[in-house]
Amino acid sequence: WRRRCRSRRRTADLAARQAVFVFDDRLAVPLAEGAGRWKVVKKLPPGLPEILADPDRLEQIFGELLENATQAMVEGGTLTLAVTVATPEQLDHFEFPLDRKAVCVNIADTGPGIPPENKRHIFDSFFTTRGTGTGLGLAIVRKYVELHGGRIEELGQPGKGADFLVILPVSI
């Protein structure tokens, strides 16, 4: 017998959502698991515009980034979660259309950071520096960010922690 194979969703189910949604209660579990080991700083100003978002995919994007950040801070540290309106300079840097508005979501940690020789590979499929895992996490993150019409980049400095910046378009 032939089994029917379920096809993967190749598009995101986008709907307008509050930008602070990305750090709602669904992501509280990974943060609570290490309570006491790290400090969490949230910078979520009121009045942010709505973004076009698939809640399940956003949960996967930011859940993966949070998990990586907390795993990198073995001895503890500070995890900073921030959402801001993208500046014209950020839009230009990401080659985002300047006539569009966007929101920047930033996840930064105080772990060891990403060595320069690894930076260009972190979004490649099957690239990992851990003894376990598949190396697909950040590749999937980038794909899902792009399905949202967004961009992602790692801006951290080695020895000072990782710093992921995600830019997502606002709903029109």
mmCIF file of C-alpha atoms in Angstrom:
data_model
loop_
_atom_site.group_PDB
_atom_site.id
_atom_site.type_symbol
_atom_site.label_atom_id
_atom_site.label_comp_id
_atom_site.label_asym_id
_atom_site.label_seq_id
_atom_site.Cartn_x
_atom_site.Cartn_y
_atom_site.Cartn_z
ATOM 1 C CA TRP A 1 0.000 0.000 0.000
ATOM 2 C CA ARG A 2 1.007 3.464 -0.700
ATOM 3 C CA ARG A 3 0.980 5.896 2.169
ATOM 4 C CA ARG A 4 -0.135 9.366 1.475
ATOM 5 C CA CYS A 5 2.520 11.842 2.329
ATOM 6 C CA ARG A 6 1.519 15.110 3.883
ATOM 7 C CA SER A 7 3.083 17.996 2.075
ATOM 8 C CA ARG A 8 4.894 20.626 4.091
ATOM 9 C CA ARG A 9 3.480 24.100 4.273
ATOM 10 C CA ARG A 10 5.647 26.262 2.081
ATOM 11 C CA THR A 11 3.864 29.480 2.879
ATOM 12 C CA ALA A 12 3.165 31.193 6.152
ATOM 13 C CA ASP A 13 -0.396 31.824 7.355
ATOM 14 C CA LEU A 14 0.092 35.537 7.847
ATOM 15 C CA ALA A 15 -2.279 37.733 9.811
ATOM 16 C CA ALA A 16 -1.863 41.032 11.632
ATOM 17 C CA ARG A 17 -0.517 40.537 15.164
ATOM 18 C CA GLN A 18 0.835 42.825 17.843
ATOM 19 C CA ALA A 19 4.631 42.949 17.570
ATOM 20 C CA VAL A 20 5.083 42.093 21.257
ATOM 21 C CA PHE A 21 3.338 38.803 20.465
ATOM 22 C CA VAL A 22 6.750 37.346 19.682
ATOM 23 C CA PHE A 23 7.548 37.248 23.395
ATOM 24 C CA ASP A 24 4.170 36.190 24.760
ATOM 25 C CA ASP A 25 3.477 33.371 27.192
ATOM 26 C CA ARG A 26 4.270 30.625 24.685
ATOM 27 C CA LEU A 27 7.962 31.455 25.049
ATOM 28 C CA ALA A 28 7.885 31.642 28.828
ATOM 29 C CA VAL A 29 8.758 27.947 29.225
ATOM 30 C CA PRO A 30 12.308 28.075 27.811
ATOM 31 C CA LEU A 31 12.987 31.123 29.960
ATOM 32 C CA ALA A 32 11.511 29.602 33.114
ATOM 33 C CA GLU A 33 13.556 26.399 32.769
ATOM 34 C CA GLY A 34 16.717 28.267 33.702
ATOM 35 C CA ALA A 35 15.229 30.709 36.176
ATOM 36 C CA GLY A 36 17.940 31.948 38.465
ATOM 37 C CA ARG A 37 20.746 31.207 36.000
ATOM 38 C CA TRP A 38 20.112 34.237 33.824
ATOM 39 C CA LYS A 39 18.484 37.593 33.990
ATOM 40 C CA VAL A 40 15.899 38.480 31.339
ATOM 41 C CA VAL A 41 15.597 42.101 30.220
ATOM 42 C CA LYS A 42 12.548 42.910 28.084
ATOM 43 C CA LYS A 43 12.355 46.134 26.106
ATOM 44 C CA LEU A 44 8.855 46.179 24.660
ATOM 45 C CA PRO A 45 7.621 49.735 24.222
ATOM 46 C CA PRO A 46 3.871 50.341 23.929
ATOM 47 C CA GLY A 47 2.271 51.349 20.650
ATOM 48 C CA LEU A 48 4.312 49.178 18.304
ATOM 49 C CA PRO A 49 2.692 48.550 14.917
ATOM 50 C CA GLU A 50 1.202 45.190 14.026
ATOM 51 C CA ILE A 51 3.321 42.750 12.041
ATOM 52 C CA LEU A 52 2.273 40.172 9.484
ATOM 53 C CA ALA A 53 2.802 36.963 11.403
ATOM 54 C CA ASP A 54 2.105 33.255 11.479
ATOM 55 C CA PRO A 55 2.019 32.577 15.242
ATOM 56 C CA ASP A 56 3.267 28.992 14.958
ATOM 57 C CA ARG A 57 6.224 29.954 12.796
ATOM 58 C CA LEU A 58 7.077 32.927 15.013
ATOM 59 C CA GLU A 59 7.054 30.637 18.015
ATOM 60 C CA GLN A 60 9.540 28.378 16.230
ATOM 61 C CA ILE A 61 11.740 31.298 15.144
ATOM 62 C CA PHE A 62 12.012 32.958 18.524
ATOM 63 C CA GLY A 63 11.875 29.720 20.507
ATOM 64 C CA GLU A 64 14.964 28.501 18.643
ATOM 65 C CA LEU A 65 16.803 31.798 19.137
ATOM 66 C CA LEU A 66 15.941 31.821 22.855
ATOM 67 C CA GLU A 67 16.990 28.200 23.276
ATOM 68 C CA ASN A 68 20.336 28.864 21.582
ATOM 69 C CA ALA A 69 20.902 31.953 23.721
ATOM 70 C CA THR A 70 20.142 30.201 26.997
ATOM 71 C CA GLN A 71 22.268 27.176 26.061
ATOM 72 C CA ALA A 72 25.179 29.493 25.258
ATOM 73 C CA MET A 73 25.055 31.039 28.734
ATOM 74 C CA VAL A 74 26.158 27.941 30.624
ATOM 75 C CA GLU A 75 27.342 29.955 33.621
ATOM 76 C CA GLY A 76 24.349 32.293 33.485
ATOM 77 C CA GLY A 77 24.159 35.815 32.133
ATOM 78 C CA THR A 78 21.741 38.330 30.693
ATOM 79 C CA LEU A 79 19.251 37.714 27.909
ATOM 80 C CA THR A 80 17.881 40.862 26.292
ATOM 81 C CA LEU A 81 14.646 40.780 24.292
ATOM 82 C CA ALA A 82 13.746 43.983 22.474
ATOM 83 C CA VAL A 83 11.223 45.061 19.848
ATOM 84 C CA THR A 84 11.508 48.439 18.111
ATOM 85 C CA VAL A 85 10.336 50.144 14.947
ATOM 86 C CA ALA A 86 13.023 49.767 12.280
ATOM 87 C CA THR A 87 15.021 52.890 11.518
ATOM 88 C CA PRO A 88 15.745 53.964 7.923
ATOM 89 C CA GLU A 89 19.357 52.871 8.492
ATOM 90 C CA GLN A 90 18.237 49.381 9.524
ATOM 91 C CA LEU A 91 15.904 49.138 6.536
ATOM 92 C CA ASP A 92 18.768 50.148 4.251
ATOM 93 C CA HIS A 93 21.222 47.749 5.932
ATOM 94 C CA PHE A 94 18.866 44.825 5.409
ATOM 95 C CA GLU A 95 18.074 45.973 1.850
ATOM 96 C CA PHE A 96 14.464 46.269 2.942
ATOM 97 C CA PRO A 97 12.244 48.527 0.807
ATOM 98 C CA LEU A 98 12.545 52.021 2.268
ATOM 99 C CA ASP A 99 8.883 52.737 1.549
ATOM 100 C CA ARG A 100 7.834 49.870 3.869
ATOM 101 C CA LYS A 101 7.666 49.973 7.620
ATOM 102 C CA ALA A 102 9.100 47.179 9.695
ATOM 103 C CA VAL A 103 9.728 46.061 13.235
ATOM 104 C CA CYS A 104 13.089 44.886 14.553
ATOM 105 C CA VAL A 105 13.171 42.052 17.058
ATOM 106 C CA ASN A 106 16.458 41.694 18.889
ATOM 107 C CA ILE A 107 17.611 38.741 20.990
ATOM 108 C CA ALA A 108 21.003 39.214 22.620
ATOM 109 C CA ASP A 109 22.855 37.125 25.186
ATOM 110 C CA THR A 110 26.035 37.481 27.214
ATOM 111 C CA GLY A 111 27.419 34.071 26.293
ATOM 112 C CA PRO A 112 30.724 33.550 24.486
ATOM 113 C CA GLY A 113 29.427 34.786 21.134
ATOM 114 C CA ILE A 114 29.963 33.218 17.735
ATOM 115 C CA PRO A 115 33.555 32.856 16.497
ATOM 116 C CA PRO A 116 34.262 34.768 13.260
ATOM 117 C CA GLU A 117 35.062 31.561 11.360
ATOM 118 C CA ASN A 118 31.574 30.216 12.164
ATOM 119 C CA LYS A 119 29.508 33.345 11.450
ATOM 120 C CA ARG A 120 29.204 32.776 7.719
ATOM 121 C CA HIS A 121 27.950 29.205 8.289
ATOM 122 C CA ILE A 122 25.436 29.596 11.135
ATOM 123 C CA PHE A 123 22.428 29.680 8.789
ATOM 124 C CA ASP A 124 23.666 26.721 6.686
ATOM 125 C CA SER A 125 21.792 23.443 6.955
ATOM 126 C CA PHE A 126 23.550 20.827 9.103
ATOM 127 C CA PHE A 127 26.090 23.280 10.543
ATOM 128 C CA THR A 128 26.496 22.808 14.272
ATOM 129 C CA THR A 129 29.170 23.348 16.896
ATOM 130 C CA ARG A 130 27.343 21.212 19.460
ATOM 131 C CA GLY A 131 27.874 17.537 20.063
ATOM 132 C CA THR A 132 24.160 16.913 19.651
ATOM 133 C CA GLY A 133 21.502 18.266 17.335
ATOM 134 C CA THR A 134 21.058 18.298 13.597
ATOM 135 C CA GLY A 135 22.334 21.749 12.736
ATOM 136 C CA LEU A 136 18.996 22.666 11.197
ATOM 137 C CA GLY A 137 17.742 25.142 13.806
ATOM 138 C CA LEU A 138 19.083 28.410 12.412
ATOM 139 C CA ALA A 139 18.591 27.291 8.806
ATOM 140 C CA ILE A 140 14.893 26.810 9.574
ATOM 141 C CA VAL A 141 14.803 30.113 11.462
ATOM 142 C CA ARG A 142 16.136 31.963 8.416
ATOM 143 C CA LYS A 143 13.663 30.204 6.101
ATOM 144 C CA TYR A 144 10.719 31.091 8.337
ATOM 145 C CA VAL A 145 11.861 34.700 8.713
ATOM 146 C CA GLU A 146 12.057 34.945 4.918
ATOM 147 C CA LEU A 147 8.569 33.404 4.577
ATOM 148 C CA HIS A 148 7.390 36.377 6.646
ATOM 149 C CA GLY A 149 9.078 38.748 4.197
ATOM 150 C CA GLY A 150 11.766 39.493 6.765
ATOM 151 C CA ARG A 151 15.512 39.258 7.202
ATOM 152 C CA ILE A 152 17.805 38.002 9.973
ATOM 153 C CA GLU A 153 21.403 38.725 10.871
ATOM 154 C CA GLU A 154 23.748 37.981 13.748
ATOM 155 C CA LEU A 155 25.517 41.141 14.925
ATOM 156 C CA GLY A 156 27.306 39.985 18.093
ATOM 157 C CA GLN A 157 31.001 40.182 18.911
ATOM 158 C CA PRO A 158 33.052 37.136 19.943
ATOM 159 C CA GLY A 159 33.518 37.167 23.702
ATOM 160 C CA LYS A 160 30.565 39.530 24.168
ATOM 161 C CA GLY A 161 27.652 37.281 23.226
ATOM 162 C CA ALA A 162 25.398 36.594 20.278
ATOM 163 C CA ASP A 163 23.035 39.290 19.045
ATOM 164 C CA PHE A 164 20.357 38.284 16.544
ATOM 165 C CA LEU A 165 18.338 40.971 14.798
ATOM 166 C CA VAL A 166 15.188 40.009 12.921
ATOM 167 C CA ILE A 167 13.344 42.552 10.789
ATOM 168 C CA LEU A 168 9.701 41.844 9.948
ATOM 169 C CA PRO A 169 7.299 43.921 7.822
ATOM 170 C CA VAL A 170 4.358 45.597 9.512
ATOM 171 C CA SER A 171 0.847 44.862 8.332
ATOM 172 C CA ILE A 172 -0.485 47.308 5.800
#
